[in-house]
Structure formats: structure tokens, C-alpha cells
PDB file of C-alpha atoms in Angstrom:
ATOM      1  CA  MET A   1      -9.641 -34.115  13.955  1.00 47.00           C
ATOM      2  CA  ALA A   2      -7.027 -31.956  12.276  1.00 55.00           C
ATOM      3  CA  ASN A   3      -8.159 -29.111  10.149  1.00 66.00           C
ATOM      4  CA  GLN A   4      -8.044 -29.860   6.309  1.00 71.00           C
ATOM      5  CA  LEU A   5      -5.466 -27.806   4.310  1.00 75.00           C
ATOM      6  CA  PRO A   6      -6.979 -25.951   1.700  1.00 77.00           C
ATOM      7  CA  SER A   7      -6.439 -27.313  -1.892  1.00 85.00           C
ATOM      8  CA  LYS A   8      -8.721 -25.049  -3.997  1.00 92.00           C
ATOM      9  CA  HIS A   9      -8.050 -21.466  -4.823  1.00 95.00           C
ATOM     10  CA  LEU A  10     -10.402 -18.854  -3.672  1.00 94.00           C
ATOM     11  CA  PHE A  11     -10.660 -17.660  -7.387  1.00 95.00           C
ATOM     12  CA  PRO A  12     -10.639 -19.122 -10.783  1.00 94.00           C
ATOM     13  CA  ILE A  13      -7.313 -19.932 -12.102  1.00 95.00           C
ATOM     14  CA  ASP A  14      -6.250 -19.526 -15.631  1.00 96.00           C
ATOM     15  CA  HIS A  15      -3.844 -22.733 -16.309  1.00 95.00           C
ATOM     16  CA  THR A  16      -2.891 -21.556 -19.559  1.00 95.00           C
ATOM     17  CA  LEU A  17      -0.399 -18.964 -17.957  1.00 96.00           C
ATOM     18  CA  HIS A  18       3.287 -19.421 -17.559  1.00 95.00           C
ATOM     19  CA  GLY A  19       3.576 -20.914 -13.691  1.00 95.00           C
ATOM     20  CA  ALA A  20      -0.014 -21.304 -13.319  1.00 96.00           C
ATOM     21  CA  GLU A  21      -0.097 -25.065 -15.042  1.00 96.00           C
ATOM     22  CA  SER A  22      -2.552 -27.213 -13.972  1.00 94.00           C
ATOM     23  CA  THR A  23       0.417 -29.646 -12.532  1.00 95.00           C
ATOM     24  CA  ASN A  24       1.178 -27.144 -10.139  1.00 96.00           C
ATOM     25  CA  PRO A  25      -0.997 -26.747  -6.773  1.00 95.00           C
ATOM     26  CA  ASP A  26      -3.496 -24.167  -6.749  1.00 96.00           C
ATOM     27  CA  VAL A  27      -2.709 -22.925  -3.291  1.00 96.00           C
ATOM     28  CA  ARG A  28       0.652 -21.727  -2.966  1.00 96.00           C
ATOM     29  CA  ASN A  29       2.638 -18.697  -2.196  1.00 96.00           C
ATOM     30  CA  VAL A  30       6.202 -16.874  -1.709  1.00 97.00           C
ATOM     31  CA  VAL A  31       6.443 -13.727  -0.120  1.00 97.00           C
ATOM     32  CA  HIS A  32       8.334 -10.736  -1.701  1.00 97.00           C
ATOM     33  CA  LEU A  33       9.486  -7.577   0.272  1.00 97.00           C
ATOM     34  CA  HIS A  34       8.529  -4.694  -2.219  1.00 96.00           C
ATOM     35  CA  GLY A  35      11.368  -2.122  -1.926  1.00 95.00           C
ATOM     36  CA  GLY A  36      13.702  -4.187   0.446  1.00 96.00           C
ATOM     37  CA  LYS A  37      17.255  -4.461   0.088  1.00 96.00           C
ATOM     38  CA  VAL A  38      17.528  -8.372   0.802  1.00 97.00           C
ATOM     39  CA  PRO A  39      19.727 -11.359  -0.176  1.00 96.00           C
ATOM     40  CA  SER A  40      18.373 -12.961  -3.561  1.00 95.00           C
ATOM     41  CA  ASP A  41      17.399 -16.256  -1.774  1.00 95.00           C
ATOM     42  CA  SER A  42      15.009 -14.242   0.302  1.00 96.00           C
ATOM     43  CA  ASP A  43      13.733 -11.954  -2.544  1.00 96.00           C
ATOM     44  CA  GLY A  44      10.620 -14.223  -3.261  1.00 95.00           C
ATOM     45  CA  ASP A  45      11.592 -15.901  -6.343  1.00 96.00           C
ATOM     46  CA  PRO A  46       8.333 -16.386  -7.914  1.00 96.00           C
ATOM     47  CA  GLU A  47       8.970 -20.153  -8.771  1.00 95.00           C
ATOM     48  CA  ARG A  48      10.411 -21.214  -5.407  1.00 96.00           C
ATOM     49  CA  TRP A  49       6.784 -21.131  -3.564  1.00 96.00           C
ATOM     50  CA  ILE A  50       5.577 -23.314  -0.893  1.00 96.00           C
ATOM     51  CA  VAL A  51       2.162 -25.044  -0.122  1.00 96.00           C
ATOM     52  CA  PRO A  52       0.087 -25.194   3.069  1.00 94.00           C
ATOM     53  CA  GLY A  53       1.983 -27.240   5.688  1.00 93.00           C
ATOM     54  CA  GLN A  54       5.559 -25.991   4.659  1.00 95.00           C
ATOM     55  CA  SER A  55       7.390 -22.864   5.762  1.00 95.00           C
ATOM     56  CA  LYS A  56       9.982 -20.781   4.384  1.00 94.00           C
ATOM     57  CA  LEU A  57      12.414 -18.586   6.515  1.00 96.00           C
ATOM     58  CA  CYS A  58      13.372 -15.147   4.722  1.00 96.00           C
ATOM     59  CA  HIS A  59      16.376 -12.750   6.055  1.00 97.00           C
ATOM     60  CA  TYR A  60      15.569  -9.167   5.895  1.00 97.00           C
ATOM     61  CA  PRO A  61      18.518  -7.032   7.171  1.00 96.00           C
ATOM     62  CA  ASN A  62      16.770  -4.143   7.215  1.00 96.00           C
ATOM     63  CA  ARG A  63      19.998  -2.034   6.012  1.00 95.00           C
ATOM     64  CA  GLN A  64      18.428   0.872   4.388  1.00 95.00           C
ATOM     65  CA  ASP A  65      17.100   4.483   5.342  1.00 95.00           C
ATOM     66  CA  ALA A  66      13.851   4.594   7.083  1.00 97.00           C
ATOM     67  CA  ALA A  67      10.755   3.861   4.532  1.00 97.00           C
ATOM     68  CA  ALA A  68       7.093   2.462   4.402  1.00 97.00           C
ATOM     69  CA  LEU A  69       7.803  -0.796   2.317  1.00 97.00           C
ATOM     70  CA  PHE A  70       5.267  -3.647   1.647  1.00 96.00           C
ATOM     71  CA  TYR A  71       5.136  -7.408   1.366  1.00 97.00           C
ATOM     72  CA  HIS A  72       2.923  -9.171  -0.831  1.00 97.00           C
ATOM     73  CA  ASP A  73       2.873 -12.753  -2.667  1.00 97.00           C
ATOM     74  CA  HIS A  74       4.901 -13.371  -5.366  1.00 97.00           C
ATOM     75  CA  ALA A  75       4.031 -16.959  -6.899  1.00 97.00           C
ATOM     76  CA  MET A  76       4.132 -17.340 -10.554  1.00 97.00           C
ATOM     77  CA  GLY A  77       0.927 -17.131 -12.315  1.00 96.00           C
ATOM     78  CA  ILE A  78      -1.497 -16.377  -9.412  1.00 97.00           C
ATOM     79  CA  ARG A  79       0.057 -13.472  -8.048  1.00 96.00           C
ATOM     80  CA  ARG A  80      -2.635 -11.110  -8.413  1.00 96.00           C
ATOM     81  CA  LEU A  81      -5.387 -13.738  -7.061  1.00 97.00           C
ATOM     82  CA  ASN A  82      -3.198 -14.130  -3.889  1.00 97.00           C
ATOM     83  CA  ALA A  83      -2.919 -10.574  -3.395  1.00 96.00           C
ATOM     84  CA  ALA A  84      -6.787 -10.062  -4.204  1.00 96.00           C
ATOM     85  CA  ALA A  85      -7.085 -12.825  -1.438  1.00 95.00           C
ATOM     86  CA  GLY A  86      -5.288 -10.625   0.955  1.00 95.00           C
ATOM     87  CA  LEU A  87      -1.595 -11.589   0.967  1.00 96.00           C
ATOM     88  CA  PHE A  88      -0.288  -8.286   1.547  1.00 97.00           C
ATOM     89  CA  GLY A  89       0.726  -5.799   4.190  1.00 97.00           C
ATOM     90  CA  MET A  90       2.670  -2.819   5.015  1.00 97.00           C
ATOM     91  CA  TYR A  91       6.461  -2.996   6.398  1.00 97.00           C
ATOM     92  CA  LEU A  92       7.945   0.224   8.095  1.00 97.00           C
ATOM     93  CA  ILE A  93      11.677   0.657   8.404  1.00 97.00           C
ATOM     94  CA  ARG A  94      12.917   3.114  10.993  1.00 97.00           C
ATOM     95  CA  ASP A  95      16.528   4.681  11.695  1.00 96.00           C
ATOM     96  CA  ALA A  96      17.908   7.224  14.068  1.00 96.00           C
ATOM     97  CA  PHE A  97      17.792  10.119  11.437  1.00 96.00           C
ATOM     98  CA  GLU A  98      13.931   9.855  11.102  1.00 96.00           C
ATOM     99  CA  GLU A  99      13.732   9.636  15.148  1.00 96.00           C
ATOM    100  CA  SER A 100      15.659  12.691  15.240  1.00 95.00           C
ATOM    101  CA  LEU A 101      12.720  14.579  13.234  1.00 95.00           C
ATOM    102  CA  GLN A 102      10.306  14.267  16.300  1.00 94.00           C
ATOM    103  CA  LEU A 103       7.553  13.110  13.683  1.00 96.00           C
ATOM    104  CA  PRO A 104       4.123  12.217  15.226  1.00 96.00           C
ATOM    105  CA  LYS A 105       4.384   8.583  16.561  1.00 95.00           C
ATOM    106  CA  GLY A 106       2.620   5.839  18.297  1.00 95.00           C
ATOM    107  CA  LYS A 107      -1.208   6.420  18.040  1.00 95.00           C
ATOM    108  CA  PHE A 108      -0.660   9.470  15.968  1.00 96.00           C
ATOM    109  CA  GLU A 109       1.032   7.547  13.168  1.00 97.00           C
ATOM    110  CA  ILE A 110      -1.455   5.545  11.421  1.00 97.00           C
ATOM    111  CA  PRO A 111      -0.957   3.245   8.461  1.00 97.00           C
ATOM    112  CA  LEU A 112      -3.688   3.311   5.684  1.00 97.00           C
ATOM    113  CA  ILE A 113      -3.800   0.423   3.048  1.00 98.00           C
ATOM    114  CA  ILE A 114      -6.056   1.376   0.099  1.00 97.00           C
ATOM    115  CA  TYR A 115      -7.603  -1.055  -2.423  1.00 97.00           C
ATOM    116  CA  ASP A 116     -10.488  -1.929  -4.605  1.00 96.00           C
ATOM    117  CA  ARG A 117     -12.587  -5.440  -4.448  1.00 96.00           C
ATOM    118  CA  LEU A 118     -15.327  -6.979  -6.302  1.00 96.00           C
ATOM    119  CA  PHE A 119     -18.220  -7.917  -4.152  1.00 95.00           C
ATOM    120  CA  GLY A 120     -21.496  -9.907  -5.583  1.00 94.00           C
ATOM    121  CA  ILE A 121     -24.969  -8.786  -4.734  1.00 93.00           C
ATOM    122  CA  ASP A 122     -24.657 -11.674  -1.699  1.00 94.00           C
ATOM    123  CA  GLY A 123     -21.698  -9.972  -0.457  1.00 91.00           C
ATOM    124  CA  GLN A 124     -18.970 -12.550  -1.532  1.00 93.00           C
ATOM    125  CA  LEU A 125     -15.820 -11.478  -2.673  1.00 94.00           C
ATOM    126  CA  GLN A 126     -15.065 -12.025  -6.501  1.00 95.00           C
ATOM    127  CA  TYR A 127     -12.467 -11.647  -8.850  1.00 95.00           C
ATOM    128  CA  LEU A 128     -13.261 -10.409 -12.455  1.00 91.00           C
ATOM    129  CA  ILE A 129     -12.505 -12.991 -15.342  1.00 92.00           C
ATOM    130  CA  SER A 130     -12.892 -12.934 -19.164  1.00 92.00           C
ATOM    131  CA  ALA A 131     -15.947 -14.330 -21.082  1.00 91.00           C
ATOM    132  CA  ASP A 132     -13.553 -17.151 -22.127  1.00 91.00           C
ATOM    133  CA  HIS A 133     -13.768 -19.543 -19.330  1.00 84.00           C
ATOM    134  CA  HIS A 134     -11.062 -21.674 -20.589  1.00 87.00           C
ATOM    135  CA  HIS A 135      -8.815 -18.560 -20.292  1.00 92.00           C
ATOM    136  CA  PRO A 136     -10.207 -16.524 -17.304  1.00 93.00           C
ATOM    137  CA  TRP A 137      -7.317 -14.043 -17.121  1.00 93.00           C
ATOM    138  CA  THR A 138      -7.854 -10.510 -17.582  1.00 93.00           C
ATOM    139  CA  SER A 139      -5.149  -7.952 -18.056  1.00 91.00           C
ATOM    140  CA  GLU A 140      -6.377  -5.495 -15.504  1.00 93.00           C
ATOM    141  CA  PHE A 141      -8.812  -5.767 -12.241  1.00 94.00           C
ATOM    142  CA  PHE A 142     -11.231  -2.926 -11.080  1.00 94.00           C
ATOM    143  CA  GLY A 143     -13.469  -3.642  -8.072  1.00 94.00           C
ATOM    144  CA  ASN A 144     -16.979  -2.057  -7.141  1.00 94.00           C
ATOM    145  CA  SER A 145     -15.864  -1.132  -3.576  1.00 94.00           C
ATOM    146  CA  VAL A 146     -12.691   0.833  -2.224  1.00 95.00           C
ATOM    147  CA  LEU A 147     -11.547  -0.702   1.080  1.00 96.00           C
ATOM    148  CA  LEU A 148      -9.304   0.944   3.561  1.00 96.00           C
ATOM    149  CA  ASN A 149      -7.551  -1.305   6.103  1.00 96.00           C
ATOM    150  CA  GLY A 150     -10.188  -3.983   4.951  1.00 95.00           C
ATOM    151  CA  LYS A 151     -12.893  -1.693   6.019  1.00 95.00           C
ATOM    152  CA  LEU A 152     -15.622  -0.205   3.772  1.00 94.00           C
ATOM    153  CA  PHE A 153     -16.488   3.352   4.417  1.00 94.00           C
ATOM    154  CA  PRO A 154     -14.627   3.248   7.942  1.00 96.00           C
ATOM    155  CA  TYR A 155     -14.240   6.131  10.096  1.00 97.00           C
ATOM    156  CA  LEU A 156     -11.159   7.288  12.322  1.00 97.00           C
ATOM    157  CA  GLU A 157     -11.545   9.328  15.574  1.00 96.00           C
ATOM    158  CA  VAL A 158      -8.623  11.788  16.011  1.00 96.00           C
ATOM    159  CA  GLU A 159      -7.521  14.392  18.250  1.00 94.00           C
ATOM    160  CA  PRO A 160      -7.173  18.024  16.936  1.00 93.00           C
ATOM    161  CA  CYS A 161      -3.296  17.572  16.493  1.00 93.00           C
ATOM    162  CA  ALA A 162      -0.721  16.782  13.800  1.00 94.00           C
ATOM    163  CA  TYR A 163      -0.879  12.882  12.519  1.00 96.00           C
ATOM    164  CA  ARG A 164       1.200  11.153  10.259  1.00 97.00           C
ATOM    165  CA  PHE A 165      -0.365   8.725   7.606  1.00 98.00           C
ATOM    166  CA  ARG A 166       1.482   5.900   5.883  1.00 98.00           C
ATOM    167  CA  LEU A 167      -0.460   5.479   2.774  1.00 98.00           C
ATOM    168  CA  LEU A 168      -0.243   2.397   0.401  1.00 98.00           C
ATOM    169  CA  ASN A 169      -2.156   1.697  -2.965  1.00 97.00           C
ATOM    170  CA  SER A 170      -2.506  -1.988  -3.106  1.00 97.00           C
ATOM    171  CA  SER A 171      -4.777  -2.185  -5.768  1.00 96.00           C
ATOM    172  CA  ASN A 172      -4.436  -4.150  -9.028  1.00 95.00           C
ATOM    173  CA  SER A 173      -4.841  -1.447 -11.330  1.00 95.00           C
ATOM    174  CA  GLY A 174      -6.825   1.358  -9.582  1.00 94.00           C
ATOM    175  CA  PHE A 175      -5.235   5.120  -9.556  1.00 96.00           C
ATOM    176  CA  TYR A 176      -6.588   7.278  -6.830  1.00 96.00           C
ATOM    177  CA  THR A 177      -6.608  10.935  -5.972  1.00 95.00           C
ATOM    178  CA  PHE A 178      -7.156  11.832  -2.560  1.00 94.00           C
ATOM    179  CA  SER A 179      -8.440  14.998  -0.961  1.00 92.00           C
ATOM    180  CA  PHE A 180     -10.246  16.186   2.038  1.00 90.00           C
ATOM    181  CA  SER A 181     -13.726  17.747   2.474  1.00 88.00           C
ATOM    182  CA  LYS A 182     -15.890  19.105   5.202  1.00 80.00           C
ATOM    183  CA  ASP A 183     -18.845  17.334   3.784  1.00 65.00           C
ATOM    184  CA  LYS A 184     -19.070  14.531   1.109  1.00 53.00           C
ATOM    185  CA  LEU A 185     -18.865  16.737  -1.865  1.00 50.00           C
ATOM    186  CA  ASN A 186     -16.939  20.118  -1.368  1.00 55.00           C
ATOM    187  CA  LEU A 187     -13.178  20.622  -0.968  1.00 54.00           C
ATOM    188  CA  ILE A 188     -11.940  22.567   1.920  1.00 58.00           C
ATOM    189  CA  PRO A 189     -11.402  25.824   0.137  1.00 51.00           C
ATOM    190  CA  GLY A 190      -8.110  26.996  -0.163  1.00 53.00           C
ATOM    191  CA  SER A 191      -6.493  24.362   1.958  1.00 71.00           C
ATOM    192  CA  GLU A 192      -3.373  22.151   1.386  1.00 81.00           C
ATOM    193  CA  PRO A 193      -3.853  19.521   4.102  1.00 89.00           C
ATOM    194  CA  PHE A 194      -1.356  17.049   2.892  1.00 93.00           C
ATOM    195  CA  GLN A 195       2.250  17.819   3.800  1.00 95.00           C
ATOM    196  CA  MET A 196       3.913  15.009   1.909  1.00 97.00           C
ATOM    197  CA  ILE A 197       7.392  14.095   3.520  1.00 97.00           C
ATOM    198  CA  GLY A 198       8.109  10.852   1.835  1.00 97.00           C
ATOM    199  CA  SER A 199       7.419   8.528  -1.078  1.00 96.00           C
ATOM    200  CA  ASP A 200       8.284   4.609  -1.880  1.00 94.00           C
ATOM    201  CA  GLN A 201      12.091   4.680  -0.840  1.00 90.00           C
ATOM    202  CA  GLY A 202      11.758   7.227   2.366  1.00 96.00           C
ATOM    203  CA  LEU A 203      11.982  10.608   3.178  1.00 97.00           C
ATOM    204  CA  LEU A 204      12.045  13.622   0.740  1.00 96.00           C
ATOM    205  CA  ALA A 205      14.580  16.342   0.978  1.00 95.00           C
ATOM    206  CA  ALA A 206      11.794  18.827   2.326  1.00 96.00           C
ATOM    207  CA  PRO A 207       8.042  18.727   2.699  1.00 96.00           C
ATOM    208  CA  VAL A 208       5.466  19.501  -0.271  1.00 96.00           C
ATOM    209  CA  ALA A 209       2.141  20.736   0.589  1.00 94.00           C
ATOM    210  CA  MET A 210      -0.467  19.598  -1.704  1.00 93.00           C
ATOM    211  CA  LYS A 211      -4.376  20.181  -2.184  1.00 91.00           C
ATOM    212  CA  ALA A 212      -4.927  16.468  -3.290  1.00 93.00           C
ATOM    213  CA  LEU A 213      -2.635  13.313  -3.489  1.00 95.00           C
ATOM    214  CA  SER A 214      -2.241  10.742  -6.272  1.00 96.00           C
ATOM    215  CA  LEU A 215      -1.123   7.234  -5.755  1.00 97.00           C
ATOM    216  CA  THR A 216      -0.666   4.721  -8.509  1.00 97.00           C
ATOM    217  CA  PRO A 217      -0.572   0.939  -7.727  1.00 96.00           C
ATOM    218  CA  ALA A 218       1.962  -0.183  -5.348  1.00 96.00           C
ATOM    219  CA  GLU A 219       3.059   3.510  -4.658  1.00 97.00           C
ATOM    220  CA  ARG A 220       3.439   4.555  -0.782  1.00 98.00           C
ATOM    221  CA  ALA A 221       3.258   8.036   0.368  1.00 98.00           C
ATOM    222  CA  ASP A 222       3.997   9.543   3.902  1.00 98.00           C
ATOM    223  CA  VAL A 223       2.114  12.714   4.796  1.00 97.00           C
ATOM    224  CA  ILE A 224       1.350  14.813   7.716  1.00 96.00           C
ATOM    225  CA  VAL A 225      -2.120  16.192   8.319  1.00 95.00           C
ATOM    226  CA  ASP A 226      -2.684  18.844  10.907  1.00 92.00           C
ATOM    227  CA  PHE A 227      -6.280  18.622  12.440  1.00 92.00           C
ATOM    228  CA  SER A 228      -5.829  21.515  15.008  1.00 90.00           C
ATOM    229  CA  ALA A 229      -8.175  23.783  12.776  1.00 88.00           C
ATOM    230  CA  TYR A 230     -11.065  21.223  12.855  1.00 90.00           C
ATOM    231  CA  ALA A 231     -11.690  20.514  16.508  1.00 91.00           C
ATOM    232  CA  GLY A 232     -15.270  18.998  16.966  1.00 92.00           C
ATOM    233  CA  GLN A 233     -15.614  18.613  13.226  1.00 92.00           C
ATOM    234  CA  SER A 234     -15.820  15.908  10.902  1.00 93.00           C
ATOM    235  CA  LEU A 235     -13.857  15.561   7.623  1.00 93.00           C
ATOM    236  CA  HIS A 236     -14.048  13.083   4.845  1.00 93.00           C
ATOM    237  CA  LEU A 237     -11.083  11.502   3.018  1.00 94.00           C
ATOM    238  CA  LYS A 238     -12.149  10.766  -0.620  1.00 93.00           C
ATOM    239  CA  HIS A 239     -11.345   9.713  -3.893  1.00 93.00           C
ATOM    240  CA  ALA A 240     -12.774  11.876  -6.803  1.00 84.00           C
ATOM    241  CA  ALA A 241     -16.409  12.396  -5.558  1.00 78.00           C
ATOM    242  CA  ALA A 242     -16.511   9.082  -3.329  1.00 86.00           C
ATOM    243  CA  PRO A 243     -15.877   9.184   0.197  1.00 89.00           C
ATOM    244  CA  VAL A 244     -13.474   6.758   1.401  1.00 94.00           C
ATOM    245  CA  MET A 245     -13.474   7.319   5.207  1.00 95.00           C
ATOM    246  CA  GLU A 246     -14.729   9.727   7.713  1.00 95.00           C
ATOM    247  CA  ILE A 247     -12.554  11.422  10.110  1.00 95.00           C
ATOM    248  CA  ARG A 248     -14.102  12.831  13.259  1.00 95.00           C
ATOM    249  CA  VAL A 249     -11.906  15.213  15.113  1.00 94.00           C
ATOM    250  CA  SER A 250     -12.718  15.455  18.953  1.00 93.00           C
ATOM    251  CA  GLY A 251     -13.614  18.580  20.524  1.00 89.00           C
ATOM    252  CA  GLY A 252     -10.949  18.507  23.274  1.00 77.00           C
ATOM    253  CA  LYS A 253      -8.260  20.907  23.861  1.00 75.00           C
ATOM    254  CA  THR A 254      -5.668  21.336  21.005  1.00 73.00           C
ATOM    255  CA  ARG A 255      -2.158  19.656  21.933  1.00 69.00           C
ATOM    256  CA  ASP A 256       0.805  21.248  21.448  1.00 71.00           C
ATOM    257  CA  SER A 257       1.552  22.393  18.245  1.00 73.00           C
ATOM    258  CA  PHE A 258       3.754  20.162  15.962  1.00 82.00           C
ATOM    259  CA  HIS A 259       6.567  22.048  13.804  1.00 88.00           C
ATOM    260  CA  LEU A 260       7.501  20.397  10.952  1.00 92.00           C
ATOM    261  CA  PRO A 261      10.698  20.696   9.813  1.00 92.00           C
ATOM    262  CA  ALA A 262      11.748  22.800   6.641  1.00 93.00           C
ATOM    263  CA  LYS A 263      14.281  20.208   5.745  1.00 94.00           C
ATOM    264  CA  LEU A 264      14.089  16.490   6.190  1.00 95.00           C
ATOM    265  CA  ARG A 265      16.759  14.103   4.951  1.00 92.00           C
ATOM    266  CA  PRO A 266      19.574  15.342   2.875  1.00 89.00           C
ATOM    267  CA  ILE A 267      19.622  13.566  -0.434  1.00 82.00           C
ATOM    268  CA  ALA A 268      22.908  13.572  -2.581  1.00 79.00           C
ATOM    269  CA  ARG A 269      22.789  14.076  -6.245  1.00 77.00           C
ATOM    270  CA  MET A 270      24.040  11.279  -8.603  1.00 72.00           C
ATOM    271  CA  PRO A 271      27.378  12.467 -10.477  1.00 72.00           C
ATOM    272  CA  GLU A 272      26.384  13.794 -13.562  1.00 71.00           C
ATOM    273  CA  THR A 273      29.277  11.783 -15.380  1.00 65.00           C
ATOM    274  CA  SER A 274      27.993   9.035 -17.516  1.00 64.00           C
ATOM    275  CA  ALA A 275      27.747   5.605 -16.005  1.00 66.00           C
ATOM    276  CA  ALA A 276      27.127   4.008 -19.434  1.00 72.00           C
ATOM    277  CA  LYS A 277      29.671   1.670 -21.109  1.00 76.00           C
ATOM    278  CA  THR A 278      29.873   1.144 -24.583  1.00 80.00           C
ATOM    279  CA  ARG A 279      30.536  -2.246 -26.270  1.00 84.00           C
ATOM    280  CA  GLU A 280      31.350  -3.251 -29.988  1.00 85.00           C
ATOM    281  CA  LEU A 281      29.308  -6.604 -30.787  1.00 86.00           C
ATOM    282  CA  THR A 282      30.579  -8.387 -33.816  1.00 81.00           C
TER     283      THR A 282
END
């Protein structure tokens, strides 16, 4: 017997919102490539959704500078609910210039998607709703747990060398400030462990050394972290005072040192002449 397709959403829907009327199916979605230069018919029109059993082919030319983009659901009225149910992911674009920089790659390049979720005492996933059950929509969502790549308090085993982390804040409303510590409380003294080399639309002009890294919702960061000085030790990636991930550095021989280029992608300044047009309306 064929599996029955889902007809009820995982979370409560506010049918008073535009696009979420009760006449629309509860379960539907349309994909949007956030930050992508794509044709309009593949950009995730929020009212051109599909339902279980249907499919849609999107065309992504990838004719843009190397960058970490991400895709997420875009269905009108239930976008936040579909994202909380897991309909999102990272999308990496490469180009020849990025390859010429010889940045850490393969197992030394790791995507890290951070988001908060709300769990009940029974461990079930929940979504915060208002006190009015006829209008369950809330303007913001904050969870009681911070997950990284779908895991709660994960650990990562690394070698004592440089790694490239591609970070994405996929939370609805949560802002994060990340730092490293050698225990669960104290910052590494005098350290600037983050070498930020890229942001939402690709490489920066030059690396920026940081003690802490802040990410707003939907923001991406491309960073280099060198663990060569911490062979045989454990570090903690944390947000504020809360540990997010443990990093266990192996005690093996340090790999050949990585030399981060002092200059990255040349970024041309926009012309200083005004691009505004003035029109008189009568």
C-alpha cells in the first residue's frame, strides 16, 4: 500500500494571514535561493507553491562570485512554519578565483548551520503561538535550544591545523555572538581566533581578525580558524555563556602551516556620481 501523503501541517497555522487562508492546503512549499541571481520564474514566487505529489524544476545559473548562499521555503503565510520544520539548507557557489587562493577544502571546510528550536518536556518539536488560538501567529520566534547542523551540543574532531567554517544563522529571530573558550566559561585570553574572509555575497577584500563573531538571522560568515596551537586540547564554540559545540583537537603532528592571503577578492568601489533620477509628478 502506498504511503499516505501528509495533509496536516506540523505546526498550527493562522488562517487569518494573507496566503494562509483555510482554502489553501496546509502542506505546501516553494523554494527560494536566498542571495542567488536567478530568473524570475525560479525565484520562489510565494504564491506559486506546490503540494505533496507535485514537483517544480528551478533554474539556477550560478553566474555570480563564489559565495555561501542558502535556500529556504517561501510559501506565503506559512514560510516561518516550513522553515521551522526543516525546509532550508546551505548552497555553496565556487569560482576559479576562490580556488586560486588555496583555502582549506575537503574535510577542512565545514558548513555550520545554527538555529534555535523549541522542545517540549516530551522532546517533541513545538512552535510558539499566541494566547489567542484563533490567531496563533506571533511576530517573533525564540526557541529554548540552540542546534548546530541539527544536533544539540555536538562535538567536532579536528586536526591541529587551519579549518574553513561556512556559518549560517537560520534562526527566525535569534541573534548570536560566537566566541571560543578553553573551558565552558572563559574566553581564550588575548586571542582573535576568527579570521573572517567572506560574508553574505562572497569574499571580502581582505581578512578581518575577530575575537567574537556576530550573526543576525539569515546572515552568513566565511571564517578561517587555526587550531595548530591547541593540539590535544578541547575548545568550546559558544554563544554568550552557552556552549554550542565542543571542538576536540587531535594530538597528532601539526600539518603544514596555512598562510592566509593578505588580500582576497578585489572589490571595485561604486562610482560616486549619483544614480538617482528626479521626476516631477503632477
